[in-house]
mmCIF file of C-alpha atoms in Angstrom:
data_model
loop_
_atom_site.group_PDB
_atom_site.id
_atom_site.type_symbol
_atom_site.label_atom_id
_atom_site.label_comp_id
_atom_site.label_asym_id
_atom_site.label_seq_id
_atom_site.Cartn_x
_atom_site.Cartn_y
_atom_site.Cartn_z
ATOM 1 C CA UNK A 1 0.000 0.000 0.000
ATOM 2 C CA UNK A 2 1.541 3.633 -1.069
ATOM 3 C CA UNK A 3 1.359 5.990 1.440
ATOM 4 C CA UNK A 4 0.940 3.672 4.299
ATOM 5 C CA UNK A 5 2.819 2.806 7.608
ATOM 6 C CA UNK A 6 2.197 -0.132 10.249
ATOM 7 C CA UNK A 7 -0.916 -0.851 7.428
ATOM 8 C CA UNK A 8 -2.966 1.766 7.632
ATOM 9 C CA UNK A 9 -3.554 4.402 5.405
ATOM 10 C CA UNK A 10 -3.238 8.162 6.722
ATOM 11 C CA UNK A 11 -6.803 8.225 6.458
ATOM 12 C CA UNK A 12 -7.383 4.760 8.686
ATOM 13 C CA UNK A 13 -5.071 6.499 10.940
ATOM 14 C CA UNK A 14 -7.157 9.521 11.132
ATOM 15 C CA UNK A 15 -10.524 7.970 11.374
ATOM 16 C CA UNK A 16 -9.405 5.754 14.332
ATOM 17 C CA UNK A 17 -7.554 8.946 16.003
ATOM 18 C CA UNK A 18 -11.560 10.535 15.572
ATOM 19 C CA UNK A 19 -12.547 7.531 17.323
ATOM 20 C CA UNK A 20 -10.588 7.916 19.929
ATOM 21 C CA UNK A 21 -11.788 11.257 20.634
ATOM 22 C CA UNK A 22 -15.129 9.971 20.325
ATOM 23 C CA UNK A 23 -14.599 7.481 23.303
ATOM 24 C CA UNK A 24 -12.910 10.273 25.174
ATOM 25 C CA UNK A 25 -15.539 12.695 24.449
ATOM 26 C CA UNK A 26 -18.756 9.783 25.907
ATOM 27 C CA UNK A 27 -16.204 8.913 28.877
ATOM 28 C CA UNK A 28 -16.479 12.608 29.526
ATOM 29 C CA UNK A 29 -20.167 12.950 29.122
ATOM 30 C CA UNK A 30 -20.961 14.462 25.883
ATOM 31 C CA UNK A 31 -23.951 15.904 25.524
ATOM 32 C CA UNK A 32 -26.541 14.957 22.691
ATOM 33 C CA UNK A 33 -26.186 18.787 21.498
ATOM 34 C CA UNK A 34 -22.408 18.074 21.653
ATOM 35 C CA UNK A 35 -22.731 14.932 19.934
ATOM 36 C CA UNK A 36 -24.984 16.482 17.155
ATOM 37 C CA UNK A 37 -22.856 19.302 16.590
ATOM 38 C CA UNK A 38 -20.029 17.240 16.146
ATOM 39 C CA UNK A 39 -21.789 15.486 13.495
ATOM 40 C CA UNK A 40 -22.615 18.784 11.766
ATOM 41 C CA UNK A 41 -18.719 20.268 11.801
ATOM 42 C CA UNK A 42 -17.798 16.442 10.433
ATOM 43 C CA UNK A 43 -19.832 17.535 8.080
ATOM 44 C CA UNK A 44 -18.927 20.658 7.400
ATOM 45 C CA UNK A 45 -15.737 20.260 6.453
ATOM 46 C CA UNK A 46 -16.486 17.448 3.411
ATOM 47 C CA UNK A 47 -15.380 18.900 -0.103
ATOM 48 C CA UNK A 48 -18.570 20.179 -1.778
ATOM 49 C CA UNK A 49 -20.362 16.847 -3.245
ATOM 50 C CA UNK A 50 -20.271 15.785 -0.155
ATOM 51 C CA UNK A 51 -21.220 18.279 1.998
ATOM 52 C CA UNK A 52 -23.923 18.317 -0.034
ATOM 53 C CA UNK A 53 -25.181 14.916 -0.220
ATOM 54 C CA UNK A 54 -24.155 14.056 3.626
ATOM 55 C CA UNK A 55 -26.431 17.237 4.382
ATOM 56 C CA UNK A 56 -29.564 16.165 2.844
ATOM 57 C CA UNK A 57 -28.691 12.576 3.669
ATOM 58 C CA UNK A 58 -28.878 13.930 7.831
ATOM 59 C CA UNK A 59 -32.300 15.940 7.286
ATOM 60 C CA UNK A 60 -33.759 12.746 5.521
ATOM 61 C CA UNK A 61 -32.292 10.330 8.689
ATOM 62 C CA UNK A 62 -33.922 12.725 10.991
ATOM 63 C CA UNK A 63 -36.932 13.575 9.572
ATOM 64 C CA UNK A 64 -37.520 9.937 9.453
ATOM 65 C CA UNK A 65 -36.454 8.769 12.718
ATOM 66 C CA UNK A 66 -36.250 11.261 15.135
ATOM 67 C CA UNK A 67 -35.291 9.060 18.073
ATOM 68 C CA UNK A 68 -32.463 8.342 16.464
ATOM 69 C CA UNK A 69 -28.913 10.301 18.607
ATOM 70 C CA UNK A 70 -26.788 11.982 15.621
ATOM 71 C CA UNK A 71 -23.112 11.884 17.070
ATOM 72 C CA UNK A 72 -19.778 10.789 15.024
ATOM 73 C CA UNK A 73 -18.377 7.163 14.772
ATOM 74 C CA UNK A 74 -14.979 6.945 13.233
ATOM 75 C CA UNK A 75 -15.339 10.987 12.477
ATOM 76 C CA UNK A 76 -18.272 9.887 10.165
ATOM 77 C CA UNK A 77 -21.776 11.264 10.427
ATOM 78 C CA UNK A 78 -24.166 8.502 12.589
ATOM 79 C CA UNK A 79 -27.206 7.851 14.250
ATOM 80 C CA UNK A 80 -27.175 5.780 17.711
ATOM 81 C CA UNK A 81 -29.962 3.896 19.106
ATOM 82 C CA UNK A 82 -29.996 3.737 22.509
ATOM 83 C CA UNK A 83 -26.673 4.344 22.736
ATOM 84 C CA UNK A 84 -25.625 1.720 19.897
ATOM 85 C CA UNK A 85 -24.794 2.988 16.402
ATOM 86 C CA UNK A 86 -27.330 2.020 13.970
ATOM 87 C CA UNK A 87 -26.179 3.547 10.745
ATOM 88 C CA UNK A 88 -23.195 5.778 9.717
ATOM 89 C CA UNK A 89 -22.527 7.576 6.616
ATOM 90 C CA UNK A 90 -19.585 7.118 4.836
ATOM 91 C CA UNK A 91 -18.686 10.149 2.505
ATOM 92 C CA UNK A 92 -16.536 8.889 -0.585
ATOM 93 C CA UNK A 93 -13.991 11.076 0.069
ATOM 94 C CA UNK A 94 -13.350 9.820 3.685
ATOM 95 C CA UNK A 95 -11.478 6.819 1.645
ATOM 96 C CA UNK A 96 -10.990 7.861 -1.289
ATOM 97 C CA UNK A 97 -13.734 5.752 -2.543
ATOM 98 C CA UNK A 98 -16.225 6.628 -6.007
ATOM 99 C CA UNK A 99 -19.549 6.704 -4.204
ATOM 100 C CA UNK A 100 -20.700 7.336 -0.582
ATOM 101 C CA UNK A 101 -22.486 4.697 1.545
ATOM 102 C CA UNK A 102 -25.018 3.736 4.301
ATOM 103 C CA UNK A 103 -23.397 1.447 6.739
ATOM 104 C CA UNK A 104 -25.812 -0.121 9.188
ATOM 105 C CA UNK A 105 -24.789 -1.865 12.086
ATOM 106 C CA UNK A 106 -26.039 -5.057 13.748
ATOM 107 C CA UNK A 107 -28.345 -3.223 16.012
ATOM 108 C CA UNK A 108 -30.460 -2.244 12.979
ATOM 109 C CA UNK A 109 -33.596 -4.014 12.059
ATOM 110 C CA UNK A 110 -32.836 -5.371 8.699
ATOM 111 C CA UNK A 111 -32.703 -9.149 9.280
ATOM 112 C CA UNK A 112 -34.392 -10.887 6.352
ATOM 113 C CA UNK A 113 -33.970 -14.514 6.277
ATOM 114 C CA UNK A 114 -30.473 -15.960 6.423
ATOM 115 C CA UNK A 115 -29.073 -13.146 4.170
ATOM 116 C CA UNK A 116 -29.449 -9.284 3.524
ATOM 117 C CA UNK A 117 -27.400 -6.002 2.487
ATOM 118 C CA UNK A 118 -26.208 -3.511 5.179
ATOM 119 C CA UNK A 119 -24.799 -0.911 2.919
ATOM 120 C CA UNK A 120 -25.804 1.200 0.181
ATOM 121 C CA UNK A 121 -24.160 3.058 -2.543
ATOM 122 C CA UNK A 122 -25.711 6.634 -2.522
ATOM 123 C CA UNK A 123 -23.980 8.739 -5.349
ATOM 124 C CA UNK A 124 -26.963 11.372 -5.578
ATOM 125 C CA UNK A 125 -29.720 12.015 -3.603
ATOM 126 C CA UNK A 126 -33.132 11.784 -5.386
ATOM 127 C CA UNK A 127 -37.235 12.577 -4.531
ATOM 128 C CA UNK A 128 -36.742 8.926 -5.009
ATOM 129 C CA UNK A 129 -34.359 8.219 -3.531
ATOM 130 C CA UNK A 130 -34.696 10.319 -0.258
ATOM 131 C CA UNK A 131 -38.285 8.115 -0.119
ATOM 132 C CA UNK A 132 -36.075 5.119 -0.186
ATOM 133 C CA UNK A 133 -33.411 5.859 2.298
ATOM 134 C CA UNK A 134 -36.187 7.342 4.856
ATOM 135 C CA UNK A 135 -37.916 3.899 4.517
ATOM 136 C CA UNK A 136 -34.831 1.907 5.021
ATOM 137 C CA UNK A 137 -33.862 3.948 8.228
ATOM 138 C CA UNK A 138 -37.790 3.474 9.316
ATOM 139 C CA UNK A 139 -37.503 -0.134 9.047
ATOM 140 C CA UNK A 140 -33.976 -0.039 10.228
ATOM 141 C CA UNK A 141 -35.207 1.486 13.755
ATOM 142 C CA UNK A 142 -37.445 -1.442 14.225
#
């Protein structure tokens, strides 16, 4: 791997340095406002696809489950469960990847037979699509 020491890329490194901080921050007592805000300045600072598409992705989350806790996992924008991430968002250029993602985690209500996806590409964010990521997160809450 170019660029890399120990195995990890300088942008492994970073995300589990954010992590870190993350733990730190909970040990510490972070508020919920804290925790939100946090989410919105990971935000922030995305390049401008991003930004953009991790925005509306954050209004759709919210709008459709509002009992979800936005925070940071890994310096990513998430949504916790009682206390238990349920789904984070990936922005492609966190890795360098072509597309952004929906990650959920195992606490999230997807379970369909032996088998089922737990992330989705998102590259752009339609009417359509916005209908279909609010559903997911619905059923995803449980």
């Amino acid at each position: 791997m170019a660029g890399t020491t120990d195995g990890f890329s300088a942008e492994e490194k970073a995300a589990m340095k954010a992590r870190a901080a993350e733990a730190r921050a909970a040990k510490k007592g972070a508020k919920a406002e804290e925790e939100r805000q946090a989410l919105l300045d990971a935000i922030a600072k995305m390049d401008d696809g991003d930004r953009a598409l991790c925005t509306r992705l954050h209004e759709v989350i919210t709008s459709a489950a509002p009992e979800l806790a936005p925070r940071t996992w890994y310096g990513m924008p998430a949504y916790a469960k009682d206390g238990k991430v349920l789904l984070a968002v990936k922005n492609s250029g966190k890795f360098g990847q072509r597309y952004s993602s929906l990650e959920f985690q195992d606490v999230a209500a997807l379970d369909d037979g032996a088998l089922w996806p737990v992330a989705w590409a998102v590259t752009t964010l339609t009417a359509e699509g916005e209908e279909q990521v609010a559903a997911l997160v619905r059923r995803a809450v449980g």
